[in-house]
Amino acid sequence: MKIAMIGTGYVGLVSGVCFAELGFETVCIDKQADKIDGLERGVMPIYEHGLEEMVARNFAAGRISFSTDLAGSVADADAVFIAVGTPSDVDGRPDLSAVYAAAREIANAVTGYTVVVNKSTVPVGTGAEVARVIHETNPDADVDVASNPEFLREGQAIGDFMNPDRVLLGVPSPRAGQVLQTIYQPLKDQGAPVIETVRESAEIAKYAANSFLATKITFINQVADLCERAGADVDDVAQAIGLDPRIGSSFLKAGPGYGGSCFPKDTRGFASVARDYGSDQEVVDAVIEANENRKYRMAERIVDAGGGDLRGKTVAVLGLTFKPDTDDMRASPSLVIVPELQRHGAKVRAYCPGGMGNASEMLEGVDFCDGKEDAAHNADVVVVLTDWAEFKQMDLVQIGQRARGNTLIDLRNLFDPQQVLDAGFTYFSVGRPASQ
Ligand code: NAD
């Protein structure tokens, strides 16, 4: 069984190397030559725990290769996965041009029966359209188009791929189902549930899963607002409701709003595509709006804590990525909050354990610092934006000594309020009363 993976980003590279690890001969293809050159030299284009070692091991064993030559690489593959980006376009609809471009290239390159598998997150109906594009481009192509959405999370991508909660296969024919069942047999043998369904169900399930998770986050964020006003503690409320198995305790952590490369674009994509089918997703529409507003409200909270006018003031921002253990800055709340602080006159000094490289290309006028202590130097306000373990463990007394002011705003509830007060700070967190 030979596998070709088109798109060597977070999903394609991780999936490709995991397939190689499971014993399949895999080629990862990308049109960015620098990525492919780097990978051949052992340089990873993204940070993901354990990735470099796994790539090196499988490269040395000859199970994985890298190429910019799509046509040559897919010719003798049994399955060709499409794992290219599907970003939002200006009106929130998913931009599927990379998917269809890949489909056209595949059409002219395949030989023999081939299953083309959409791993990118795409709206319902895309699999059918990919099949149409392939058959229009090359009527002789012997191809089935399946859907196999990916549920891995950045930061724990390899673990998620190798131990999935479920593998979802949307197949147009028993023959395509058989090929995908064979590819996932090693994971099935380890106990992974494999759901085989029609292509449309698989496509809707991926969007629905991300939209539901975004809804949970947004819900608890709104509960947090009420807790602050009513003198309650959102962490206790979340624990109390989360122990009900009908609710579940994950994704009930209040914060500055969801971000990242998936939830913002997939909620928008779900809502806009559902509208095309005459099925308005009013819950998801409300979630999108509430999450957007929240990022601005979090910025306002920092401005207020800084006295309402940040001119001449310095804000230390700790954490820029949308979550810890990744270098991904796409749609991170920091991309709204930092410019808002600057608009109110603040000088921003920032440090992020993983996001500095990408952030320096996406945020202007920020002093990027060598560490959290450096960022806190002469700061009037210290803000924790991302829950990196490094921040949870930091010495607050030392941070306080470096800072000029004594305000700590923790948008991730990393600290026990008493601990922060003992370190000499006035403390604002999320969904808990301010402590001073
Ligand atoms: P990415 O931007 O990191 O990687 C996409 C890669 O595809 C890029 O390297 C790009 O150069 C390459 N590419 C685009 N068109 C190509 C073509 N015609 N030929 C060869 N290469 C091409 O994207 P990602 O984060 O890996 O996401 C890919 C898809 O998976 C998206 O639909 C996303 O929604 C979905 N997804 C992402 C995650 C995640 O955590 N990042 C999780 C699940 C699903």
Short mmCIF file of C-alpha atoms and ligand atoms in Angstrom, two decimals:
data_model
loop_
_atom_site.label_atom_id
_atom_site.label_comp_id
_atom_site.label_asym_id
_atom_site.label_seq_id
_atom_site.Cartn_x
_atom_site.Cartn_y
_atom_site.Cartn_z
CA MET A 1 0.00 0.00 0.00
CA LYS A 2 1.57 3.29 -1.10
CA ILE A 3 0.35 6.59 0.28
CA ALA A 4 0.83 10.10 -1.10
CA MET A 5 0.11 13.11 1.11
CA ILE A 6 -0.43 16.45 -0.62
CA GLY A 7 0.31 19.40 1.68
CA THR A 8 3.07 19.08 4.23
CA GLY A 9 1.73 21.36 6.97
CA TYR A 10 0.50 20.57 10.49
CA VAL A 11 -1.92 17.91 9.28
CA GLY A 12 -0.15 16.54 6.21
CA LEU A 13 3.30 16.19 7.75
CA VAL A 14 2.04 14.65 10.98
CA SER A 15 -0.36 12.28 9.19
CA GLY A 16 2.28 11.36 6.60
CA VAL A 17 4.96 10.49 9.12
CA CYS A 18 2.47 8.59 11.27
CA PHE A 19 1.41 6.50 8.25
CA ALA A 20 5.11 5.79 7.65
CA GLU A 21 5.51 4.85 11.31
CA LEU A 22 2.60 2.42 10.87
CA GLY A 23 4.62 0.77 8.08
CA PHE A 24 3.27 2.35 4.88
CA GLU A 25 5.52 3.71 2.14
CA THR A 26 4.60 7.40 2.21
CA VAL A 27 5.56 10.41 0.14
CA CYS A 28 4.81 13.91 1.44
CA ILE A 29 4.38 16.53 -1.25
CA ASP A 30 4.39 20.29 -0.98
CA LYS A 31 4.66 23.06 -3.52
CA GLN A 32 6.88 25.08 -1.17
CA ALA A 33 10.34 23.92 -2.19
CA ASP A 34 11.98 25.35 0.95
CA LYS A 35 9.80 23.13 3.15
CA ILE A 36 10.71 20.04 1.16
CA ASP A 37 14.43 20.96 1.07
CA GLY A 38 14.39 21.49 4.82
CA LEU A 39 12.59 18.21 5.51
CA GLU A 40 15.14 16.31 3.45
CA ARG A 41 17.81 17.84 5.71
CA GLY A 42 15.84 17.04 8.87
CA VAL A 43 14.60 20.63 9.42
CA MET A 44 10.93 20.70 10.48
CA PRO A 45 8.72 23.50 9.03
CA ILE A 46 6.56 23.48 12.21
CA TYR A 47 7.05 22.73 15.87
CA GLU A 48 5.28 19.62 17.11
CA HIS A 49 6.46 17.51 20.01
CA GLY A 50 8.25 14.32 18.87
CA LEU A 51 7.93 15.17 15.16
CA GLU A 52 11.60 15.63 14.34
CA GLU A 53 12.60 12.27 15.83
CA MET A 54 9.75 10.43 14.10
CA VAL A 55 10.58 11.98 10.72
CA ALA A 56 14.29 11.17 11.13
CA ARG A 57 13.55 7.55 12.07
CA ASN A 58 11.21 6.91 9.14
CA PHE A 59 13.37 8.83 6.66
CA ALA A 60 16.38 6.71 7.64
CA ALA A 61 14.27 3.56 7.25
CA GLY A 62 13.23 4.66 3.75
CA ARG A 63 9.52 4.67 4.61
CA ILE A 64 8.99 8.40 4.10
CA SER A 65 10.19 10.69 1.33
CA PHE A 66 9.53 14.32 0.44
CA SER A 67 8.90 15.85 -2.95
CA THR A 68 7.68 18.90 -4.83
CA ASP A 69 6.78 16.69 -7.80
CA LEU A 70 3.07 15.96 -7.33
CA ALA A 71 2.53 14.15 -10.63
CA GLY A 72 5.52 11.82 -10.24
CA SER A 73 4.70 11.09 -6.61
CA VAL A 74 1.02 10.22 -6.91
CA ALA A 75 1.35 8.08 -10.07
CA ASP A 76 1.70 4.75 -8.31
CA ALA A 77 0.00 5.60 -5.01
CA ASP A 78 -2.98 3.52 -3.84
CA ALA A 79 -4.34 6.41 -1.79
CA VAL A 80 -3.71 10.13 -2.31
CA PHE A 81 -4.59 12.31 0.67
CA ILE A 82 -5.31 16.00 0.20
CA ALA A 83 -4.19 17.94 3.30
CA VAL A 84 -3.85 21.47 1.93
CA GLY A 85 -5.03 24.61 3.70
CA THR A 86 -8.68 25.72 3.52
CA PRO A 87 -8.55 29.25 5.00
CA SER A 88 -11.54 31.59 5.32
CA ASP A 89 -12.02 34.01 2.48
CA VAL A 90 -13.19 37.57 3.15
CA ASP A 91 -16.84 36.70 3.78
CA GLY A 92 -16.01 33.73 6.01
CA ARG A 93 -16.53 31.06 3.40
CA PRO A 94 -13.83 28.39 3.11
CA ASP A 95 -11.44 29.03 0.27
CA LEU A 96 -11.24 25.64 -1.45
CA SER A 97 -9.03 26.72 -4.34
CA ALA A 98 -6.02 24.72 -3.06
CA VAL A 99 -8.19 21.58 -2.77
CA TYR A 100 -9.49 21.88 -6.33
CA ALA A 101 -6.03 22.77 -7.67
CA ALA A 102 -4.66 19.61 -6.09
CA ALA A 103 -7.61 17.62 -7.52
CA ARG A 104 -6.85 18.83 -11.06
CA GLU A 105 -3.18 17.91 -10.71
CA ILE A 106 -4.05 14.49 -9.31
CA ALA A 107 -6.50 13.81 -12.16
CA ASN A 108 -3.81 13.80 -14.81
CA ALA A 109 -1.23 11.94 -12.75
CA VAL A 110 -2.94 8.85 -11.30
CA THR A 111 -2.54 5.43 -12.86
CA GLY A 112 -4.73 2.45 -11.96
CA TYR A 113 -7.45 2.52 -9.31
CA THR A 114 -6.72 5.24 -6.75
CA VAL A 115 -8.62 6.51 -3.74
CA VAL A 116 -8.35 10.29 -3.36
CA VAL A 117 -8.99 11.19 0.26
CA ASN A 118 -9.95 14.62 1.50
CA LYS A 119 -8.23 15.14 4.85
CA SER A 120 -8.53 18.91 4.73
CA THR A 121 -11.52 20.34 6.58
CA VAL A 122 -14.09 21.08 3.89
CA PRO A 123 -17.82 21.82 3.69
CA VAL A 124 -20.36 19.18 2.83
CA GLY A 125 -20.46 18.58 -0.89
CA THR A 126 -16.74 19.15 -1.46
CA GLY A 127 -15.98 15.45 -1.96
CA ALA A 128 -18.59 15.29 -4.71
CA GLU A 129 -17.13 18.41 -6.31
CA VAL A 130 -13.56 17.02 -6.13
CA ALA A 131 -14.82 13.88 -7.89
CA ARG A 132 -16.49 16.03 -10.54
CA VAL A 133 -13.32 18.10 -11.08
CA ILE A 134 -11.17 14.98 -11.42
CA HIS A 135 -13.50 13.32 -13.91
CA GLU A 136 -13.90 16.54 -15.88
CA THR A 137 -10.11 16.96 -16.06
CA ASN A 138 -9.43 13.33 -16.93
CA PRO A 139 -12.50 11.25 -17.82
CA ASP A 140 -10.33 8.11 -17.82
CA ALA A 141 -9.12 8.51 -14.23
CA ASP A 142 -10.14 5.44 -12.20
CA VAL A 143 -10.69 7.31 -8.96
CA ASP A 144 -12.99 7.24 -5.95
CA VAL A 145 -13.08 10.31 -3.71
CA ALA A 146 -13.46 9.69 0.02
CA SER A 147 -13.54 11.92 3.09
CA ASN A 148 -11.34 11.30 6.12
CA PRO A 149 -11.41 14.44 8.26
CA GLU A 150 -8.58 14.89 10.70
CA PHE A 151 -9.24 15.55 14.39
CA LEU A 152 -5.66 15.93 15.68
CA ARG A 153 -4.85 18.88 17.92
CA GLU A 154 -1.73 20.98 17.46
CA GLY A 155 0.59 20.52 20.42
CA GLN A 156 -0.34 16.84 20.79
CA ALA A 157 -0.74 15.98 17.14
CA ILE A 158 1.28 12.76 17.01
CA GLY A 159 -0.41 11.33 20.10
CA ASP A 160 -3.81 12.26 18.71
CA PHE A 161 -3.10 10.66 15.35
CA MET A 162 -1.73 7.44 16.82
CA ASN A 163 -4.42 7.15 19.53
CA PRO A 164 -7.48 8.75 17.97
CA ASP A 165 -10.85 9.01 19.71
CA ARG A 166 -12.24 7.85 16.39
CA VAL A 167 -11.27 7.49 12.75
CA LEU A 168 -13.98 8.79 10.45
CA LEU A 169 -14.29 7.46 6.91
CA GLY A 170 -16.79 8.88 4.46
CA VAL A 171 -16.72 6.55 1.47
CA PRO A 172 -18.49 6.55 -1.89
CA SER A 173 -18.02 2.81 -2.59
CA PRO A 174 -17.19 -0.45 -0.78
CA ARG A 175 -13.92 -0.60 -2.75
CA ALA A 176 -12.77 2.79 -1.44
CA GLY A 177 -13.90 1.76 2.04
CA GLN A 178 -11.72 -1.35 1.81
CA VAL A 179 -8.59 0.67 0.93
CA LEU A 180 -9.14 3.06 3.84
CA GLN A 181 -9.98 0.25 6.26
CA THR A 182 -6.64 -1.38 5.33
CA ILE A 183 -4.75 1.86 5.91
CA TYR A 184 -6.31 2.33 9.35
CA GLN A 185 -6.17 -1.38 10.32
CA PRO A 186 -3.05 -0.86 12.51
CA LEU A 187 -4.89 1.81 14.55
CA LYS A 188 -8.02 -0.34 14.65
CA ASP A 189 -5.89 -3.20 16.01
CA GLN A 190 -4.84 -0.87 18.83
CA GLY A 191 -8.49 -0.22 19.68
CA ALA A 192 -9.32 2.92 17.69
CA PRO A 193 -13.03 3.07 16.79
CA VAL A 194 -13.46 3.38 13.03
CA ILE A 195 -16.73 4.85 11.77
CA GLU A 196 -17.55 4.25 8.11
CA THR A 197 -20.32 6.35 6.67
CA VAL A 198 -21.29 8.28 3.57
CA ARG A 199 -19.03 11.13 2.50
CA GLU A 200 -21.54 13.85 3.39
CA SER A 201 -21.86 12.66 7.00
CA ALA A 202 -18.08 12.68 7.47
CA GLU A 203 -17.82 16.20 6.04
CA ILE A 204 -20.59 17.55 8.28
CA ALA A 205 -19.21 15.74 11.36
CA LYS A 206 -15.88 17.59 11.22
CA TYR A 207 -17.47 21.04 10.99
CA ALA A 208 -20.07 20.11 13.60
CA ALA A 209 -17.39 18.85 16.03
CA ASN A 210 -15.36 22.06 15.83
CA SER A 211 -18.47 24.23 16.02
CA PHE A 212 -19.67 22.36 19.10
CA LEU A 213 -16.31 22.76 20.85
CA ALA A 214 -16.25 26.47 20.00
CA THR A 215 -19.77 26.72 21.43
CA LYS A 216 -18.68 25.11 24.69
CA ILE A 217 -15.80 27.55 25.08
CA THR A 218 -18.00 30.53 24.27
CA PHE A 219 -20.69 29.36 26.66
CA ILE A 220 -18.31 29.11 29.61
CA ASN A 221 -16.80 32.49 28.71
CA GLN A 222 -20.25 34.04 29.02
CA VAL A 223 -20.84 32.21 32.29
CA ALA A 224 -17.49 33.69 33.43
CA ASP A 225 -18.79 37.21 32.77
CA LEU A 226 -21.77 36.53 35.02
CA CYS A 227 -19.54 35.00 37.71
CA GLU A 228 -17.41 38.15 37.86
CA ARG A 229 -20.45 40.34 38.37
CA ALA A 230 -22.15 38.02 40.85
CA GLY A 231 -19.13 37.13 43.01
CA ALA A 232 -18.90 33.51 41.84
CA ASP A 233 -15.92 31.49 40.65
CA VAL A 234 -16.21 30.14 37.09
CA ASP A 235 -13.69 27.36 37.72
CA ASP A 236 -15.94 25.96 40.46
CA VAL A 237 -19.01 26.37 38.26
CA ALA A 238 -17.23 24.58 35.39
CA GLN A 239 -16.21 21.74 37.66
CA ALA A 240 -19.73 21.40 39.01
CA ILE A 241 -21.38 21.26 35.60
CA GLY A 242 -18.58 19.28 33.91
CA LEU A 243 -18.90 16.31 36.25
CA ASP A 244 -22.27 15.65 34.65
CA PRO A 245 -21.33 13.17 31.90
CA ARG A 246 -23.99 14.68 29.67
CA ILE A 247 -21.92 17.88 29.72
CA GLY A 248 -18.32 16.66 30.19
CA SER A 249 -15.50 18.62 31.77
CA SER A 250 -13.29 19.39 28.78
CA PHE A 251 -13.48 22.71 26.93
CA LEU A 252 -15.01 24.43 29.95
CA LYS A 253 -12.02 26.66 30.67
CA ALA A 254 -12.83 30.34 30.53
CA GLY A 255 -10.33 32.54 28.71
CA PRO A 256 -9.81 35.33 26.18
CA GLY A 257 -11.81 33.62 23.42
CA TYR A 258 -10.96 30.77 21.10
CA GLY A 259 -8.47 31.21 18.26
CA GLY A 260 -6.21 29.12 16.11
CA SER A 261 -6.32 27.93 12.55
CA CYS A 262 -9.45 25.80 12.95
CA PHE A 263 -12.27 27.02 15.23
CA PRO A 264 -12.62 30.56 13.82
CA LYS A 265 -12.56 29.42 10.21
CA ASP A 266 -14.61 26.27 10.72
CA THR A 267 -17.41 27.98 12.65
CA ARG A 268 -17.63 30.62 9.93
CA GLY A 269 -17.44 27.98 7.22
CA PHE A 270 -20.13 25.87 8.86
CA ALA A 271 -22.50 28.81 9.29
CA SER A 272 -22.04 30.14 5.77
CA VAL A 273 -22.28 26.79 3.99
CA ALA A 274 -25.32 25.74 6.06
CA ARG A 275 -26.99 28.98 4.92
CA ASP A 276 -26.49 27.84 1.29
CA TYR A 277 -28.51 24.76 2.15
CA GLY A 278 -31.24 26.92 3.74
CA SER A 279 -30.33 25.63 7.19
CA ASP A 280 -29.25 28.64 9.28
CA GLN A 281 -27.03 27.64 12.21
CA GLU A 282 -28.24 30.34 14.60
CA VAL A 283 -26.33 28.94 17.58
CA VAL A 284 -23.05 28.98 15.67
CA ASP A 285 -23.76 32.48 14.31
CA ALA A 286 -24.14 33.72 17.89
CA VAL A 287 -20.95 31.94 18.97
CA ILE A 288 -18.94 33.59 16.20
CA GLU A 289 -20.16 37.06 17.18
CA ALA A 290 -19.70 36.52 20.92
CA ASN A 291 -16.16 35.23 20.46
CA GLU A 292 -15.20 38.13 18.23
CA ASN A 293 -16.55 40.65 20.76
CA ARG A 294 -14.80 38.89 23.62
CA LYS A 295 -11.29 39.56 22.31
CA TYR A 296 -12.02 43.31 22.26
CA ARG A 297 -13.59 43.14 25.73
CA MET A 298 -10.47 41.44 27.06
CA ALA A 299 -8.37 44.27 25.63
CA GLU A 300 -10.72 46.78 27.31
CA ARG A 301 -10.26 44.97 30.59
CA ILE A 302 -6.49 45.43 30.34
CA VAL A 303 -6.88 49.09 29.39
CA ASP A 304 -9.20 49.66 32.38
CA ALA A 305 -6.83 47.88 34.75
CA GLY A 306 -4.07 50.13 33.46
CA GLY A 307 -6.08 53.22 34.44
CA GLY A 308 -8.04 53.77 31.20
CA ASP A 309 -5.22 55.39 29.27
CA LEU A 310 -2.11 53.47 28.38
CA ARG A 311 -0.13 56.35 26.90
CA GLY A 312 3.36 56.24 28.38
CA LYS A 313 2.66 52.86 29.91
CA THR A 314 4.26 49.52 29.22
CA VAL A 315 2.31 46.25 29.08
CA ALA A 316 4.18 42.95 29.32
CA VAL A 317 2.34 40.27 27.35
CA LEU A 318 3.24 36.69 28.24
CA GLY A 319 2.11 34.22 25.57
CA LEU A 320 1.11 35.05 21.99
CA THR A 321 0.06 31.71 20.46
CA PHE A 322 -3.60 30.73 20.71
CA LYS A 323 -2.69 27.84 22.99
CA PRO A 324 0.48 26.37 24.49
CA ASP A 325 2.90 23.87 22.91
CA THR A 326 2.54 25.19 19.39
CA ASP A 327 4.16 27.87 17.25
CA ASP A 328 0.87 28.53 15.43
CA MET A 329 -0.22 32.17 15.60
CA ARG A 330 -3.14 31.93 13.17
CA ALA A 331 -6.22 33.79 14.50
CA SER A 332 -4.71 33.97 17.98
CA PRO A 333 -6.56 36.35 20.33
CA SER A 334 -3.22 38.15 20.76
CA LEU A 335 -3.57 39.42 17.18
CA VAL A 336 -6.55 41.51 18.32
CA ILE A 337 -5.55 42.24 21.90
CA VAL A 338 -1.97 43.47 21.30
CA PRO A 339 -2.93 46.00 18.56
CA GLU A 340 -5.83 47.21 20.75
CA LEU A 341 -3.40 47.90 23.60
CA GLN A 342 -1.13 49.75 21.19
CA ARG A 343 -4.11 51.76 19.92
CA HIS A 344 -4.66 52.89 23.49
CA GLY A 345 -1.06 54.09 23.63
CA ALA A 346 0.68 51.14 25.29
CA LYS A 347 4.20 50.08 24.58
CA VAL A 348 4.04 46.27 24.42
CA ARG A 349 6.88 44.02 25.48
CA ALA A 350 6.10 40.40 24.65
CA TYR A 351 7.48 36.95 25.20
CA CYS A 352 6.09 33.61 24.02
CA PRO A 353 7.89 30.28 24.46
CA GLY A 354 6.85 29.04 20.99
CA GLY A 355 5.36 31.83 18.93
CA MET A 356 8.08 34.47 18.67
CA GLY A 357 9.13 33.62 15.11
CA ASN A 358 5.64 33.72 13.63
CA ALA A 359 4.48 36.57 15.89
CA SER A 360 7.31 38.83 14.76
CA GLU A 361 5.88 38.61 11.23
CA MET A 362 2.29 39.25 12.31
CA LEU A 363 2.54 41.92 15.02
CA GLU A 364 4.08 45.34 14.48
CA GLY A 365 5.74 47.69 16.93
CA VAL A 366 6.18 45.06 19.65
CA ASP A 367 9.41 44.67 21.65
CA PHE A 368 10.01 40.92 21.47
CA CYS A 369 11.88 39.90 24.61
CA ASP A 370 14.25 37.11 25.58
CA GLY A 371 12.15 35.73 28.39
CA LYS A 372 9.27 36.48 30.75
CA GLU A 373 11.51 38.38 33.18
CA ASP A 374 12.84 40.49 30.33
CA ALA A 375 9.28 41.21 29.13
CA ALA A 376 8.25 42.27 32.65
CA HIS A 377 11.10 44.80 32.86
CA ASN A 378 9.57 48.18 33.82
CA ALA A 379 6.07 46.99 32.88
CA ASP A 380 3.10 48.79 34.40
CA VAL A 381 0.81 45.86 33.72
CA VAL A 382 1.68 42.19 33.23
CA VAL A 383 -0.79 40.14 31.16
CA VAL A 384 -0.84 36.36 30.76
CA LEU A 385 -2.50 35.54 27.43
CA THR A 386 -1.57 31.87 26.88
CA ASP A 387 -1.38 29.06 29.42
CA TRP A 388 2.14 27.82 28.75
CA ALA A 389 3.42 25.64 31.61
CA GLU A 390 6.42 27.97 31.87
CA PHE A 391 4.13 30.79 33.03
CA LYS A 392 2.21 28.69 35.50
CA GLN A 393 5.50 27.82 37.18
CA MET A 394 7.01 31.31 37.09
CA ASP A 395 8.34 33.06 40.16
CA LEU A 396 5.78 35.83 40.68
CA VAL A 397 7.93 37.65 43.21
CA GLN A 398 10.72 37.91 40.68
CA ILE A 399 8.30 39.09 37.98
CA GLY A 400 6.97 41.67 40.44
CA GLN A 401 10.48 42.94 41.14
CA ARG A 402 11.16 43.40 37.43
CA ALA A 403 7.87 45.24 36.84
CA ARG A 404 7.24 48.93 37.57
CA GLY A 405 3.55 48.50 38.36
CA ASN A 406 1.82 45.83 40.40
CA THR A 407 -1.10 44.74 38.20
CA LEU A 408 -1.30 41.16 36.96
CA ILE A 409 -4.05 40.25 34.49
CA ASP A 410 -4.32 36.53 34.01
CA LEU A 411 -6.68 35.62 31.17
CA ARG A 412 -6.11 31.88 31.76
CA ASN A 413 -6.69 31.60 35.53
CA LEU A 414 -3.24 30.09 36.01
CA PHE A 415 -2.78 31.20 39.60
CA ASP A 416 -4.35 30.91 42.99
CA PRO A 417 -5.45 34.47 43.83
CA GLN A 418 -3.83 34.37 47.29
CA GLN A 419 -0.48 33.37 45.75
CA VAL A 420 -0.63 36.42 43.47
CA LEU A 421 -1.63 38.76 46.30
CA ASP A 422 1.24 37.41 48.42
CA ALA A 423 3.61 38.29 45.60
CA GLY A 424 2.41 41.91 45.86
CA PHE A 425 0.17 42.13 42.79
CA THR A 426 -3.35 43.36 42.28
CA TYR A 427 -4.88 40.42 40.45
CA PHE A 428 -7.52 40.25 37.72
CA SER A 429 -8.42 36.85 36.33
CA VAL A 430 -11.39 35.48 34.35
CA GLY A 431 -14.73 34.67 35.95
CA ARG A 432 -13.44 35.28 39.46
CA PRO A 433 -13.70 38.43 41.56
CA ALA A 434 -10.70 40.78 41.31
CA SER A 435 -8.38 40.48 44.31
CA GLN A 436 -6.40 43.37 45.72
P1 NAD B 1 -0.95 24.26 6.61
O1 NAD B 1 -1.15 25.62 6.05
O2 NAD B 1 -0.04 24.08 7.78
O3 NAD B 1 -0.40 23.29 5.47
C1 NAD B 1 -0.94 23.22 4.17
C2 NAD B 1 0.20 22.91 3.20
O4 NAD B 1 -0.36 22.61 1.92
C3 NAD B 1 1.15 24.07 2.98
O5 NAD B 1 2.47 23.65 3.28
C4 NAD B 1 0.99 24.40 1.49
O6 NAD B 1 2.20 24.82 0.87
C5 NAD B 1 0.54 23.07 0.93
N1 NAD B 1 -0.17 23.12 -0.36
C6 NAD B 1 -1.22 23.91 -0.71
N2 NAD B 1 -1.61 23.63 -1.98
C7 NAD B 1 -0.80 22.64 -2.44
C8 NAD B 1 -0.70 21.92 -3.67
N3 NAD B 1 -1.55 22.16 -4.69
N4 NAD B 1 0.25 20.99 -3.79
C9 NAD B 1 1.10 20.73 -2.77
N5 NAD B 1 1.05 21.38 -1.57
C10 NAD B 1 0.13 22.32 -1.41
O7 NAD B 1 -2.39 23.70 6.94
P2 NAD B 1 -2.83 22.69 8.12
O8 NAD B 1 -2.91 23.41 9.41
O9 NAD B 1 -2.03 21.46 8.01
O10 NAD B 1 -4.33 22.39 7.68
C11 NAD B 1 -4.62 21.60 6.53
C12 NAD B 1 -6.09 21.24 6.57
O11 NAD B 1 -6.35 20.39 7.71
C13 NAD B 1 -7.03 22.42 6.72
O12 NAD B 1 -8.21 22.17 6.00
C14 NAD B 1 -7.32 22.45 8.20
O13 NAD B 1 -8.56 23.04 8.49
C15 NAD B 1 -7.35 20.98 8.53
N6 NAD B 1 -7.05 20.66 9.92
C16 NAD B 1 -6.07 21.34 10.58
C17 NAD B 1 -5.77 21.01 11.90
C18 NAD B 1 -4.71 21.75 12.65
O14 NAD B 1 -4.65 21.60 13.88
N7 NAD B 1 -3.86 22.53 12.01
C19 NAD B 1 -6.46 19.97 12.54
C20 NAD B 1 -7.43 19.28 11.82
C21 NAD B 1 -7.72 19.64 10.51
#
